[in-house]
Short mmCIF file of C-alpha atoms in Angstrom, two decimals:
data_model
loop_
_atom_site.label_atom_id
_atom_site.label_comp_id
_atom_site.label_asym_id
_atom_site.label_seq_id
_atom_site.Cartn_x
_atom_site.Cartn_y
_atom_site.Cartn_z
CA MET X 58 -45.21 -19.79 -96.51
CA ASN X 59 -45.19 -21.47 -93.18
CA PRO X 60 -47.03 -20.28 -90.38
CA GLY X 61 -43.97 -19.05 -88.23
CA GLU X 62 -42.70 -16.98 -91.28
CA GLN X 63 -43.84 -13.38 -91.00
CA GLU X 64 -43.80 -11.62 -94.52
CA LYS X 65 -42.24 -8.18 -93.96
CA VAL X 66 -44.30 -5.52 -95.74
CA ARG X 67 -43.23 -2.86 -97.54
CA PHE X 68 -44.73 0.31 -97.78
CA THR X 69 -44.76 2.79 -100.38
CA ARG X 70 -43.08 6.19 -99.97
CA ALA X 71 -46.09 7.79 -99.85
CA ARG X 72 -47.49 5.39 -97.00
CA LYS X 73 -44.60 5.91 -95.37
CA PHE X 74 -45.08 9.46 -95.39
CA THR X 75 -48.71 9.20 -93.94
CA ILE X 76 -47.69 6.80 -91.33
CA ILE X 77 -45.22 9.44 -90.09
CA ASN X 78 -47.38 12.36 -89.91
CA ALA X 79 -49.75 10.46 -87.74
CA ILE X 80 -47.01 9.43 -85.49
CA LEU X 81 -45.93 13.05 -85.56
CA VAL X 82 -49.49 13.90 -84.45
CA PHE X 83 -49.57 11.49 -81.59
CA VAL X 84 -46.04 12.54 -80.58
CA VAL X 85 -47.11 16.19 -80.03
CA LEU X 86 -50.51 15.43 -78.58
CA ILE X 87 -48.57 13.17 -76.07
CA VAL X 88 -46.04 16.26 -75.46
CA ILE X 89 -49.07 18.97 -74.97
CA LEU X 90 -50.38 16.14 -71.98
CA GLN X 91 -46.96 15.91 -70.37
CA LEU X 92 -46.73 19.92 -70.53
CA TRP X 93 -50.63 19.72 -68.81
CA LEU X 94 -49.54 17.41 -66.40
CA LEU X 95 -46.51 19.23 -65.21
CA THR X 96 -48.65 22.76 -64.85
CA ALA X 97 -50.95 20.82 -62.90
CA SER X 98 -48.51 18.99 -60.54
CA MET X 99 -46.51 22.26 -60.15
CA ASN X 100 -49.90 23.96 -59.15
CA ALA X 101 -50.75 21.24 -56.89
CA TYR X 102 -47.15 21.32 -55.20
CA LEU X 103 -47.32 24.81 -55.08
CA GLY X 104 -51.04 24.92 -53.59
CA ASP X 105 -49.52 22.31 -50.75
CA ASP X 106 -50.76 19.25 -52.06
CA PRO X 107 -48.11 16.46 -53.08
CA THR X 108 -50.57 13.71 -53.42
CA ALA X 109 -50.76 14.75 -57.10
CA LEU X 110 -47.50 14.68 -57.99
CA ILE X 111 -46.92 10.47 -57.73
CA PRO X 112 -49.74 9.79 -60.28
CA ALA X 113 -48.74 12.79 -62.80
CA ALA X 114 -45.39 11.01 -62.53
CA LEU X 115 -46.36 7.84 -63.41
CA VAL X 116 -48.77 9.00 -66.07
CA SER X 117 -45.76 11.11 -67.43
CA LEU X 118 -43.49 8.11 -67.63
CA GLY X 119 -46.17 6.06 -69.14
CA CYS X 120 -46.25 8.78 -71.86
CA LEU X 121 -42.42 8.93 -72.32
CA VAL X 122 -42.80 5.15 -72.63
CA LEU X 123 -45.20 5.41 -75.46
CA ASN X 124 -43.11 8.13 -77.24
CA LEU X 125 -40.13 5.66 -77.17
CA GLY X 126 -42.25 2.86 -78.52
CA LEU X 127 -43.33 5.18 -81.31
CA VAL X 128 -39.94 6.37 -82.37
CA ARG X 129 -38.96 2.88 -82.29
CA TYR X 130 -41.58 2.00 -84.68
CA VAL X 131 -40.12 5.04 -87.17
CA TYR X 132 -36.85 3.49 -87.15
CA ARG X 133 -38.31 0.12 -87.88
CA LEU X 134 -40.27 1.46 -90.74
CA GLU X 135 -37.58 1.31 -92.83
#
């Protein structure tokens, strides 16, 4: 095999199921983090402290990108 070639790894059905379950746990944790961020942002905004909104929005955007990457990995898993 040439160094530039990548060997495609085939996973068994049980291993795919384990990987997808792990990804699902990460997605649920990230969504819980986003809900917490939304709650904290709303509390800050309603308490006349808008300084926390931009950082919370950026972190939430990062969570979205992470979730999209996980979904892309699941689709490429075959």
